[in-house]
Amino acid sequence: MGTKMGVLSSLKRDQKEAVGLLQIGTFLEYFDLMLYVHMAILLNELFFPKTDPHTASLLAAFAFCSTYVLRPFGALLFGYIGDHVGRKPTVILTTMMMSISCVVMANLPTYAQIGITAAWLVTGCRVLQGLSSMGEIMGAEIYVTEITNPPAQYPAVALIGIASYVGTVVALGVVSLVTHFGFNWRIAFWIGAGIAVVGSIARTRLRETPEFLNKKRKLTKKLETEKGKIKGASSQAILAQKLINEDKIGKKTFWAYFIVYCGWPLSFYLAYMYFNQPLKDIYGYNAEEVIFHNFLLSIISLVTLGLLAFLSYKIHPLKILKARGKACLLVSFFLPLAILNSTHHYHIFLIQIFVLLTALSPIPGVSVFI
């Protein structure tokens, strides 16, 4: 904590408060989001028909992918809301959506009780969570980018992303406790729902960013200037949209950002999801042991990202990302060979660590892309 405050000491009091509130909200959001992802090995058996091991692996992949497939649509939806309504409403709305999905899942009957309807309902909740998660974290990162300046901006925005990993670690810890002591799995989701409600309320203290308000004032003035020349509500709406989109994004920046963001879900899947079934089938792990195994991995990932965020105060984030990208390419080259020659569960653990250490991730370069 002392190191973090030292890095961010140049920020004003209201800036620190905003960063803190957004960190708390992002932590709560991702705690809820990752509850099902890391309990999938247990919950898929409750909400989907009994299947063979191969189909079970596909269901685990589906539980993970459903979180990410809808995220581009969430980005479009909440990007529109963020540009037209404001940054503050976006981060509050997404947290509320997450809390609603958690309440539904905490009370959802199982497949044994209502059949295939349970599978459809739980999938709907995962879709809702996937939509809200992208809008939440991007809204928070844009908010912090707009109220801070480099070099403190780099670690400040990175801390929003790190808060999501803290949420993942705590979610895994809660899941591990629930499974270890044999508690009802629904308790974890009730905790998640309560946490999300607290996050929504806490974020109402935020103020709209000055950059958004200035942009809105400029847009209003331009519309008033052009109003006499344009007739019809639809024509004025087209003009407004044109003015909002007048800042062009370079293709190189767009594709670089796209590739980096595609890299992280793949790395996450390899590290946390891909090896779950082999650990059960080949090395005799039960669900509780797999969850604890992933909990240890999440701590290693969190420490790595914390170090990268701290380094970004002294080293430009793009230099850090380039170095990590080269390391990722090197690991990817040897990864298939390492998997084929693994003969012990410790070998699997080491492979997962290397995947996480060199994973393609936008942290700590998010503010540069924005």
mmCIF file of C-alpha atoms in Angstrom:
data_model
loop_
_atom_site.group_PDB
_atom_site.id
_atom_site.type_symbol
_atom_site.label_atom_id
_atom_site.label_comp_id
_atom_site.label_asym_id
_atom_site.label_seq_id
_atom_site.Cartn_x
_atom_site.Cartn_y
_atom_site.Cartn_z
ATOM 1 C CA MET A 1 0.000 0.000 0.000
ATOM 2 C CA GLY A 2 2.854 2.374 0.862
ATOM 3 C CA THR A 3 4.504 1.725 -2.521
ATOM 4 C CA LYS A 4 1.219 2.358 -4.335
ATOM 5 C CA MET A 5 0.634 5.673 -2.519
ATOM 6 C CA GLY A 6 4.242 6.696 -3.206
ATOM 7 C CA VAL A 7 3.773 6.151 -6.940
ATOM 8 C CA LEU A 8 0.456 8.066 -6.907
ATOM 9 C CA SER A 9 1.600 10.823 -4.504
ATOM 10 C CA SER A 10 1.400 13.444 -7.263
ATOM 11 C CA LEU A 11 -2.376 12.957 -7.575
ATOM 12 C CA LYS A 12 -4.799 15.342 -5.877
ATOM 13 C CA ARG A 13 -7.126 14.183 -3.126
ATOM 14 C CA ASP A 14 -10.214 13.981 -5.361
ATOM 15 C CA GLN A 15 -8.227 12.039 -7.967
ATOM 16 C CA LYS A 16 -7.057 9.517 -5.361
ATOM 17 C CA GLU A 17 -10.636 9.156 -4.089
ATOM 18 C CA ALA A 18 -11.927 8.500 -7.620
ATOM 19 C CA VAL A 19 -9.188 5.921 -8.293
ATOM 20 C CA GLY A 20 -10.004 4.219 -4.984
ATOM 21 C CA LEU A 21 -13.762 4.099 -5.653
ATOM 22 C CA LEU A 22 -13.237 2.739 -9.168
ATOM 23 C CA GLN A 23 -10.751 0.150 -7.907
ATOM 24 C CA ILE A 24 -13.279 -1.045 -5.323
ATOM 25 C CA GLY A 25 -16.037 -1.218 -7.939
ATOM 26 C CA THR A 26 -13.877 -3.120 -10.432
ATOM 27 C CA PHE A 27 -12.755 -5.527 -7.718
ATOM 28 C CA LEU A 28 -16.401 -6.217 -6.822
ATOM 29 C CA GLU A 29 -17.418 -6.613 -10.482
ATOM 30 C CA TYR A 30 -14.711 -9.162 -11.243
ATOM 31 C CA PHE A 31 -15.233 -11.007 -7.989
ATOM 32 C CA ASP A 32 -18.773 -11.675 -9.217
ATOM 33 C CA LEU A 33 -17.710 -12.391 -12.808
ATOM 34 C CA MET A 34 -15.107 -14.995 -11.880
ATOM 35 C CA LEU A 35 -17.190 -16.857 -9.321
ATOM 36 C CA TYR A 36 -18.842 -19.007 -11.998
ATOM 37 C CA VAL A 37 -15.703 -19.274 -14.152
ATOM 38 C CA HIS A 38 -13.760 -20.890 -11.307
ATOM 39 C CA MET A 39 -16.717 -22.878 -9.977
ATOM 40 C CA ALA A 40 -17.564 -24.164 -13.476
ATOM 41 C CA ILE A 41 -15.936 -27.512 -12.733
ATOM 42 C CA LEU A 42 -18.576 -27.948 -9.991
ATOM 43 C CA LEU A 43 -21.555 -25.947 -11.310
ATOM 44 C CA ASN A 44 -21.598 -27.399 -14.842
ATOM 45 C CA GLU A 45 -22.560 -30.711 -13.234
ATOM 46 C CA LEU A 46 -25.533 -28.994 -11.548
ATOM 47 C CA PHE A 47 -26.866 -26.881 -14.422
ATOM 48 C CA PHE A 48 -26.118 -29.048 -17.463
ATOM 49 C CA PRO A 49 -26.936 -32.700 -18.327
ATOM 50 C CA LYS A 50 -24.492 -35.391 -17.175
ATOM 51 C CA THR A 51 -21.856 -35.867 -19.860
ATOM 52 C CA ASP A 52 -18.658 -37.718 -20.749
ATOM 53 C CA PRO A 53 -15.259 -36.115 -19.917
ATOM 54 C CA HIS A 54 -14.798 -34.654 -23.420
ATOM 55 C CA THR A 55 -18.185 -32.941 -23.356
ATOM 56 C CA ALA A 56 -17.432 -31.746 -19.825
ATOM 57 C CA SER A 57 -14.284 -30.068 -21.179
ATOM 58 C CA LEU A 58 -16.371 -28.367 -23.869
ATOM 59 C CA LEU A 59 -18.840 -27.138 -21.234
ATOM 60 C CA ALA A 60 -15.968 -25.741 -19.150
ATOM 61 C CA ALA A 61 -14.693 -23.943 -22.255
ATOM 62 C CA PHE A 62 -18.206 -22.658 -22.915
ATOM 63 C CA ALA A 63 -18.511 -21.319 -19.358
ATOM 64 C CA PHE A 64 -15.297 -19.396 -19.951
ATOM 65 C CA CYS A 65 -16.010 -18.252 -23.523
ATOM 66 C CA SER A 66 -19.527 -17.030 -22.739
ATOM 67 C CA THR A 67 -17.827 -14.435 -20.538
ATOM 68 C CA TYR A 68 -15.851 -13.046 -23.480
ATOM 69 C CA VAL A 69 -17.950 -13.650 -26.620
ATOM 70 C CA LEU A 70 -20.456 -10.920 -25.717
ATOM 71 C CA ARG A 71 -17.846 -8.444 -24.495
ATOM 72 C CA PRO A 72 -17.453 -6.694 -27.884
ATOM 73 C CA PHE A 73 -21.201 -6.043 -27.887
ATOM 74 C CA GLY A 74 -20.941 -4.787 -24.318
ATOM 75 C CA ALA A 75 -18.146 -2.468 -25.438
ATOM 76 C CA LEU A 76 -20.338 -1.088 -28.259
ATOM 77 C CA LEU A 77 -23.380 -0.659 -26.004
ATOM 78 C CA PHE A 78 -21.631 0.922 -23.037
ATOM 79 C CA GLY A 79 -19.234 2.829 -25.285
ATOM 80 C CA TYR A 80 -22.295 4.530 -26.797
ATOM 81 C CA ILE A 81 -23.744 5.225 -23.331
ATOM 82 C CA GLY A 82 -20.383 6.520 -22.112
ATOM 83 C CA ASP A 83 -20.045 8.912 -25.066
ATOM 84 C CA HIS A 84 -23.643 10.182 -25.047
ATOM 85 C CA VAL A 85 -24.751 10.017 -21.404
ATOM 86 C CA GLY A 86 -21.536 10.034 -19.381
ATOM 87 C CA ARG A 87 -18.719 7.997 -17.821
ATOM 88 C CA LYS A 88 -20.296 7.930 -14.358
ATOM 89 C CA PRO A 89 -23.665 6.375 -15.388
ATOM 90 C CA THR A 90 -21.786 3.691 -17.330
ATOM 91 C CA VAL A 91 -19.792 2.384 -14.370
ATOM 92 C CA ILE A 92 -22.862 2.461 -12.078
ATOM 93 C CA LEU A 93 -25.135 0.673 -14.597
ATOM 94 C CA THR A 94 -22.662 -2.134 -15.297
ATOM 95 C CA THR A 95 -22.198 -2.867 -11.585
ATOM 96 C CA MET A 96 -25.973 -3.037 -11.104
ATOM 97 C CA MET A 97 -26.276 -5.523 -13.999
ATOM 98 C CA MET A 98 -23.675 -7.753 -12.365
ATOM 99 C CA SER A 99 -25.485 -7.703 -9.016
ATOM 100 C CA ILE A 100 -28.802 -8.681 -10.662
ATOM 101 C CA SER A 101 -27.213 -11.660 -12.438
ATOM 102 C CA CYS A 102 -25.640 -12.833 -9.168
ATOM 103 C CA VAL A 103 -28.984 -12.652 -7.340
ATOM 104 C CA VAL A 104 -30.619 -14.733 -10.093
ATOM 105 C CA MET A 105 -27.839 -17.348 -10.074
ATOM 106 C CA ALA A 106 -27.926 -17.615 -6.277
ATOM 107 C CA ASN A 107 -31.595 -18.637 -6.483
ATOM 108 C CA LEU A 108 -31.556 -20.600 -9.744
ATOM 109 C CA PRO A 109 -32.979 -24.176 -9.622
ATOM 110 C CA THR A 110 -30.647 -26.904 -10.912
ATOM 111 C CA TYR A 111 -30.970 -29.159 -13.974
ATOM 112 C CA ALA A 112 -32.332 -31.936 -11.749
ATOM 113 C CA GLN A 113 -35.172 -29.616 -10.691
ATOM 114 C CA ILE A 114 -36.246 -27.854 -13.914
ATOM 115 C CA GLY A 115 -34.335 -29.589 -16.691
ATOM 116 C CA ILE A 116 -32.765 -27.799 -19.663
ATOM 117 C CA THR A 117 -34.352 -24.484 -18.593
ATOM 118 C CA ALA A 118 -31.666 -24.288 -15.890
ATOM 119 C CA ALA A 119 -28.924 -24.475 -18.540
ATOM 120 C CA TRP A 120 -30.543 -21.687 -20.590
ATOM 121 C CA LEU A 121 -31.056 -19.433 -17.572
ATOM 122 C CA VAL A 122 -27.507 -19.812 -16.292
ATOM 123 C CA THR A 123 -26.218 -19.115 -19.816
ATOM 124 C CA GLY A 124 -28.353 -15.948 -19.915
ATOM 125 C CA CYS A 125 -26.818 -14.800 -16.639
ATOM 126 C CA ARG A 126 -23.316 -15.433 -17.985
ATOM 127 C CA VAL A 127 -24.157 -13.395 -21.103
ATOM 128 C CA LEU A 128 -25.364 -10.514 -18.903
ATOM 129 C CA GLN A 129 -22.159 -10.697 -16.879
ATOM 130 C CA GLY A 130 -20.027 -10.748 -20.037
ATOM 131 C CA LEU A 131 -21.789 -7.647 -21.370
ATOM 132 C CA SER A 132 -21.430 -5.690 -18.144
ATOM 133 C CA SER A 133 -17.825 -6.688 -17.404
ATOM 134 C CA MET A 134 -16.387 -5.067 -20.542
ATOM 135 C CA GLY A 135 -18.317 -1.831 -20.096
ATOM 136 C CA GLU A 136 -17.362 -1.679 -16.418
ATOM 137 C CA ILE A 137 -13.613 -2.007 -16.656
ATOM 138 C CA MET A 138 -13.250 0.107 -19.801
ATOM 139 C CA GLY A 139 -15.503 2.801 -18.326
ATOM 140 C CA ALA A 140 -13.377 2.877 -15.175
ATOM 141 C CA GLU A 141 -10.087 2.953 -17.107
ATOM 142 C CA ILE A 142 -11.301 5.771 -19.377
ATOM 143 C CA TYR A 143 -12.512 7.705 -16.327
ATOM 144 C CA VAL A 144 -9.086 7.512 -14.622
ATOM 145 C CA THR A 145 -7.258 8.310 -17.884
ATOM 146 C CA GLU A 146 -9.322 11.485 -18.260
ATOM 147 C CA ILE A 147 -8.681 12.775 -14.725
ATOM 148 C CA THR A 148 -4.926 12.043 -14.485
ATOM 149 C CA ASN A 149 -1.701 12.850 -16.383
ATOM 150 C CA PRO A 150 1.487 10.827 -17.094
ATOM 151 C CA PRO A 151 3.574 9.429 -15.522
ATOM 152 C CA ALA A 152 1.258 8.844 -12.532
ATOM 153 C CA GLN A 153 -1.522 8.092 -15.046
ATOM 154 C CA TYR A 154 0.137 4.828 -16.127
ATOM 155 C CA PRO A 155 0.111 3.049 -12.728
ATOM 156 C CA ALA A 156 -3.194 4.718 -11.747
ATOM 157 C CA VAL A 157 -5.014 3.203 -14.748
ATOM 158 C CA ALA A 158 -3.108 -0.078 -14.365
ATOM 159 C CA LEU A 159 -4.412 -0.334 -10.797
ATOM 160 C CA ILE A 160 -7.975 -0.550 -12.183
ATOM 161 C CA GLY A 161 -6.978 -3.647 -14.148
ATOM 162 C CA ILE A 162 -5.121 -5.037 -11.160
ATOM 163 C CA ALA A 163 -8.258 -4.578 -9.045
ATOM 164 C CA SER A 164 -9.997 -6.989 -11.435
ATOM 165 C CA TYR A 165 -7.302 -9.584 -10.710
ATOM 166 C CA VAL A 166 -7.668 -8.995 -6.976
ATOM 167 C CA GLY A 167 -11.363 -9.768 -7.504
ATOM 168 C CA THR A 168 -10.362 -12.985 -9.270
ATOM 169 C CA VAL A 169 -8.018 -13.998 -6.438
ATOM 170 C CA VAL A 170 -10.612 -13.302 -3.735
ATOM 171 C CA ALA A 171 -13.294 -15.134 -5.761
ATOM 172 C CA LEU A 172 -11.005 -18.154 -5.970
ATOM 173 C CA GLY A 173 -10.306 -17.898 -2.245
ATOM 174 C CA VAL A 174 -14.027 -17.808 -1.418
ATOM 175 C CA VAL A 175 -14.727 -20.703 -3.806
ATOM 176 C CA SER A 176 -11.875 -22.678 -2.249
ATOM 177 C CA LEU A 177 -13.284 -22.128 1.262
ATOM 178 C CA VAL A 178 -16.830 -22.994 0.168
ATOM 179 C CA THR A 179 -15.727 -26.276 -1.438
ATOM 180 C CA HIS A 180 -13.231 -27.161 1.306
ATOM 181 C CA PHE A 181 -15.718 -26.829 4.142
ATOM 182 C CA GLY A 182 -18.658 -28.177 2.171
ATOM 183 C CA PHE A 183 -20.745 -25.003 2.336
ATOM 184 C CA ASN A 184 -23.659 -24.462 -0.035
ATOM 185 C CA TRP A 185 -22.263 -23.014 -3.291
ATOM 186 C CA ARG A 186 -25.119 -20.470 -3.338
ATOM 187 C CA ILE A 187 -23.517 -18.651 -0.379
ATOM 188 C CA ALA A 188 -20.677 -17.522 -2.658
ATOM 189 C CA PHE A 189 -23.146 -15.952 -5.099
ATOM 190 C CA TRP A 190 -25.074 -14.233 -2.312
ATOM 191 C CA ILE A 191 -21.784 -12.734 -1.143
ATOM 192 C CA GLY A 192 -21.118 -11.629 -4.727
ATOM 193 C CA ALA A 193 -24.554 -10.034 -5.090
ATOM 194 C CA GLY A 194 -24.177 -8.117 -1.826
ATOM 195 C CA ILE A 195 -20.722 -6.929 -2.820
ATOM 196 C CA ALA A 196 -21.979 -5.683 -6.215
ATOM 197 C CA VAL A 197 -24.784 -3.668 -4.574
ATOM 198 C CA VAL A 198 -22.221 -2.019 -2.263
ATOM 199 C CA GLY A 199 -20.073 -1.190 -5.315
ATOM 200 C CA SER A 200 -23.009 0.418 -7.149
ATOM 201 C CA ILE A 201 -23.829 2.620 -4.160
ATOM 202 C CA ALA A 202 -20.175 3.603 -3.615
ATOM 203 C CA ARG A 203 -19.827 4.764 -7.220
ATOM 204 C CA THR A 204 -22.670 7.272 -6.915
ATOM 205 C CA ARG A 205 -20.121 9.516 -5.128
ATOM 206 C CA LEU A 206 -18.140 9.917 -8.350
ATOM 207 C CA ARG A 207 -18.312 13.145 -10.336
ATOM 208 C CA GLU A 208 -18.450 13.246 -14.118
ATOM 209 C CA THR A 209 -15.003 13.703 -15.709
ATOM 210 C CA PRO A 210 -14.079 17.285 -16.729
ATOM 211 C CA GLU A 211 -12.955 16.042 -20.173
ATOM 212 C CA PHE A 212 -16.398 14.561 -20.903
ATOM 213 C CA LEU A 213 -18.180 17.707 -19.676
ATOM 214 C CA ASN A 214 -15.917 19.940 -21.803
ATOM 215 C CA LYS A 215 -16.538 17.757 -24.853
ATOM 216 C CA LYS A 216 -20.287 17.934 -24.245
ATOM 217 C CA ARG A 217 -20.190 21.742 -23.977
ATOM 218 C CA LYS A 218 -18.225 22.011 -27.234
ATOM 219 C CA LEU A 219 -20.682 19.670 -28.940
ATOM 220 C CA THR A 220 -23.642 21.764 -27.750
ATOM 221 C CA LYS A 221 -22.037 24.955 -29.088
ATOM 222 C CA LYS A 222 -21.305 23.362 -32.467
ATOM 223 C CA LEU A 223 -24.856 22.063 -32.719
ATOM 224 C CA GLU A 224 -26.233 25.507 -31.935
ATOM 225 C CA THR A 225 -23.974 27.030 -34.616
ATOM 226 C CA GLU A 226 -25.063 24.506 -37.257
ATOM 227 C CA LYS A 227 -28.716 24.331 -36.146
ATOM 228 C CA GLY A 228 -29.830 27.008 -38.566
ATOM 229 C CA LYS A 229 -28.232 25.223 -41.513
ATOM 230 C CA ILE A 230 -29.620 21.754 -40.697
ATOM 231 C CA LYS A 231 -33.326 20.952 -40.821
ATOM 232 C CA GLY A 232 -35.024 17.948 -39.262
ATOM 233 C CA ALA A 233 -34.358 16.000 -36.058
ATOM 234 C CA SER A 234 -32.760 13.082 -37.912
ATOM 235 C CA SER A 235 -30.276 15.383 -39.691
ATOM 236 C CA GLN A 236 -29.313 16.987 -36.370
ATOM 237 C CA ALA A 237 -28.805 13.538 -34.842
ATOM 238 C CA ILE A 238 -26.492 12.576 -37.721
ATOM 239 C CA LEU A 239 -24.530 15.809 -37.219
ATOM 240 C CA ALA A 240 -24.232 15.147 -33.481
ATOM 241 C CA GLN A 241 -22.901 11.633 -34.121
ATOM 242 C CA LYS A 242 -20.435 13.016 -36.666
ATOM 243 C CA LEU A 243 -19.116 15.558 -34.161
ATOM 244 C CA ILE A 244 -18.776 12.889 -31.459
ATOM 245 C CA ASN A 245 -16.749 10.664 -33.822
ATOM 246 C CA GLU A 246 -14.555 13.441 -35.217
ATOM 247 C CA ASP A 247 -11.472 12.147 -33.354
ATOM 248 C CA LYS A 248 -10.069 9.446 -35.638
ATOM 249 C CA ILE A 249 -8.259 6.362 -34.336
ATOM 250 C CA GLY A 250 -5.171 5.160 -36.203
ATOM 251 C CA LYS A 251 -5.412 1.676 -37.728
ATOM 252 C CA LYS A 252 -2.057 0.671 -36.245
ATOM 253 C CA THR A 253 -3.231 1.593 -32.738
ATOM 254 C CA PHE A 254 -6.562 -0.152 -33.269
ATOM 255 C CA TRP A 255 -5.060 -3.469 -34.382
ATOM 256 C CA ALA A 256 -2.324 -3.396 -31.734
ATOM 257 C CA TYR A 257 -4.978 -2.915 -29.042
ATOM 258 C CA PHE A 258 -7.173 -5.603 -30.576
ATOM 259 C CA ILE A 259 -4.363 -8.190 -30.665
ATOM 260 C CA VAL A 260 -3.238 -7.458 -27.101
ATOM 261 C CA TYR A 261 -6.798 -7.842 -25.822
ATOM 262 C CA CYS A 262 -7.267 -11.095 -27.789
ATOM 263 C CA GLY A 263 -4.040 -12.415 -26.278
ATOM 264 C CA TRP A 264 -5.142 -12.152 -22.662
ATOM 265 C CA PRO A 265 -8.287 -14.360 -22.843
ATOM 266 C CA LEU A 266 -6.239 -17.036 -24.634
ATOM 267 C CA SER A 267 -3.502 -16.881 -21.993
ATOM 268 C CA PHE A 268 -6.118 -16.908 -19.221
ATOM 269 C CA TYR A 269 -7.844 -19.957 -20.725
ATOM 270 C CA LEU A 270 -4.568 -21.856 -21.074
ATOM 271 C CA ALA A 271 -3.484 -21.024 -17.530
ATOM 272 C CA TYR A 272 -6.761 -21.601 -15.657
ATOM 273 C CA MET A 273 -9.185 -23.651 -17.777
ATOM 274 C CA TYR A 274 -7.356 -25.905 -20.254
ATOM 275 C CA PHE A 275 -5.574 -28.044 -17.665
ATOM 276 C CA ASN A 276 -8.517 -28.522 -15.271
ATOM 277 C CA GLN A 277 -9.825 -31.708 -16.898
ATOM 278 C CA PRO A 278 -6.345 -33.323 -17.326
ATOM 279 C CA LEU A 279 -5.602 -32.599 -13.653
ATOM 280 C CA LYS A 280 -8.794 -34.482 -12.757
ATOM 281 C CA ASP A 281 -8.524 -37.342 -15.266
ATOM 282 C CA ILE A 282 -4.750 -37.965 -15.300
ATOM 283 C CA TYR A 283 -3.507 -36.781 -11.898
ATOM 284 C CA GLY A 284 -6.601 -37.580 -9.811
ATOM 285 C CA TYR A 285 -7.406 -34.049 -8.647
ATOM 286 C CA ASN A 286 -10.892 -33.434 -7.271
ATOM 287 C CA ALA A 287 -12.813 -30.175 -7.826
ATOM 288 C CA GLU A 288 -11.577 -28.722 -4.527
ATOM 289 C CA GLU A 289 -7.906 -29.386 -5.393
ATOM 290 C CA VAL A 290 -8.272 -27.890 -8.893
ATOM 291 C CA ILE A 291 -9.772 -24.713 -7.426
ATOM 292 C CA PHE A 292 -6.978 -24.366 -4.831
ATOM 293 C CA HIS A 293 -4.400 -25.039 -7.573
ATOM 294 C CA ASN A 294 -5.849 -22.131 -9.599
ATOM 295 C CA PHE A 295 -5.949 -19.955 -6.487
ATOM 296 C CA LEU A 296 -2.163 -20.269 -6.149
ATOM 297 C CA LEU A 297 -1.749 -19.375 -9.821
ATOM 298 C CA SER A 298 -3.918 -16.274 -9.409
ATOM 299 C CA ILE A 299 -1.673 -14.987 -6.603
ATOM 300 C CA ILE A 300 1.406 -15.333 -8.855
ATOM 301 C CA SER A 301 -0.405 -13.473 -11.661
ATOM 302 C CA LEU A 302 -1.475 -10.693 -9.303
ATOM 303 C CA VAL A 303 2.074 -10.143 -7.986
ATOM 304 C CA THR A 304 3.404 -10.027 -11.585
ATOM 305 C CA LEU A 305 0.880 -7.384 -12.668
ATOM 306 C CA GLY A 306 1.539 -5.336 -9.527
ATOM 307 C CA LEU A 307 5.253 -5.228 -10.366
ATOM 308 C CA LEU A 308 4.508 -4.213 -13.967
ATOM 309 C CA ALA A 309 2.252 -1.385 -12.773
ATOM 310 C CA PHE A 310 4.981 -0.126 -10.424
ATOM 311 C CA LEU A 311 7.602 -0.295 -13.211
ATOM 312 C CA SER A 312 5.376 1.762 -15.537
ATOM 313 C CA TYR A 313 6.051 4.836 -13.363
ATOM 314 C CA LYS A 314 9.738 4.635 -14.371
ATOM 315 C CA ILE A 315 9.649 2.752 -17.708
ATOM 316 C CA HIS A 316 7.229 3.636 -20.509
ATOM 317 C CA PRO A 317 4.370 1.065 -20.601
ATOM 318 C CA LEU A 318 4.832 0.286 -24.319
ATOM 319 C CA LYS A 319 8.437 -0.786 -23.682
ATOM 320 C CA ILE A 320 7.187 -3.162 -20.982
ATOM 321 C CA LEU A 321 4.494 -4.574 -23.299
ATOM 322 C CA LYS A 322 6.982 -5.101 -26.141
ATOM 323 C CA ALA A 323 9.377 -7.009 -23.857
ATOM 324 C CA ARG A 324 6.524 -9.150 -22.527
ATOM 325 C CA GLY A 325 5.261 -9.804 -26.063
ATOM 326 C CA LYS A 326 8.673 -11.150 -27.116
ATOM 327 C CA ALA A 327 8.783 -13.397 -24.044
ATOM 328 C CA CYS A 328 5.249 -14.627 -24.865
ATOM 329 C CA LEU A 329 6.340 -15.544 -28.407
ATOM 330 C CA LEU A 330 9.287 -17.520 -27.035
ATOM 331 C CA VAL A 331 7.132 -19.412 -24.510
ATOM 332 C CA SER A 332 4.498 -20.144 -27.177
ATOM 333 C CA PHE A 333 7.156 -21.803 -29.340
ATOM 334 C CA PHE A 334 8.125 -24.292 -26.604
ATOM 335 C CA LEU A 335 4.654 -24.684 -25.044
ATOM 336 C CA PRO A 336 3.391 -27.699 -27.107
ATOM 337 C CA LEU A 337 6.653 -29.571 -26.463
ATOM 338 C CA ALA A 338 6.462 -28.866 -22.722
ATOM 339 C CA ILE A 339 2.853 -30.107 -22.526
ATOM 340 C CA LEU A 340 3.632 -33.327 -24.425
ATOM 341 C CA ASN A 341 6.592 -34.111 -22.130
ATOM 342 C CA SER A 342 4.895 -33.291 -18.822
ATOM 343 C CA THR A 343 4.733 -36.330 -16.535
ATOM 344 C CA HIS A 344 3.854 -34.810 -13.173
ATOM 345 C CA HIS A 345 1.303 -32.294 -11.878
ATOM 346 C CA TYR A 346 4.192 -30.034 -10.837
ATOM 347 C CA HIS A 347 5.201 -29.838 -14.511
ATOM 348 C CA ILE A 348 1.686 -28.618 -15.338
ATOM 349 C CA PHE A 349 1.930 -26.018 -12.565
ATOM 350 C CA LEU A 350 5.245 -24.694 -13.960
ATOM 351 C CA ILE A 351 3.805 -24.496 -17.489
ATOM 352 C CA GLN A 352 0.844 -22.511 -16.166
ATOM 353 C CA ILE A 353 3.192 -20.123 -14.316
ATOM 354 C CA PHE A 354 5.203 -19.427 -17.478
ATOM 355 C CA VAL A 355 1.987 -18.782 -19.426
ATOM 356 C CA LEU A 356 0.876 -16.230 -16.800
ATOM 357 C CA LEU A 357 4.281 -14.538 -16.475
ATOM 358 C CA THR A 358 4.498 -13.912 -20.229
ATOM 359 C CA ALA A 359 0.769 -13.497 -20.979
ATOM 360 C CA LEU A 360 -0.270 -10.831 -23.470
ATOM 361 C CA SER A 361 -2.089 -8.252 -21.387
ATOM 362 C CA PRO A 362 -2.869 -4.551 -21.891
ATOM 363 C CA ILE A 363 -1.609 -3.787 -18.363
ATOM 364 C CA PRO A 364 0.211 -1.410 -17.828
ATOM 365 C CA GLY A 365 -0.338 0.216 -21.254
ATOM 366 C CA VAL A 366 -4.117 0.760 -21.168
ATOM 367 C CA SER A 367 -3.963 4.536 -20.702
ATOM 368 C CA VAL A 368 -1.583 4.869 -23.658
ATOM 369 C CA PHE A 369 -4.050 3.073 -25.937
ATOM 370 C CA ILE A 370 -6.971 5.148 -24.622
#
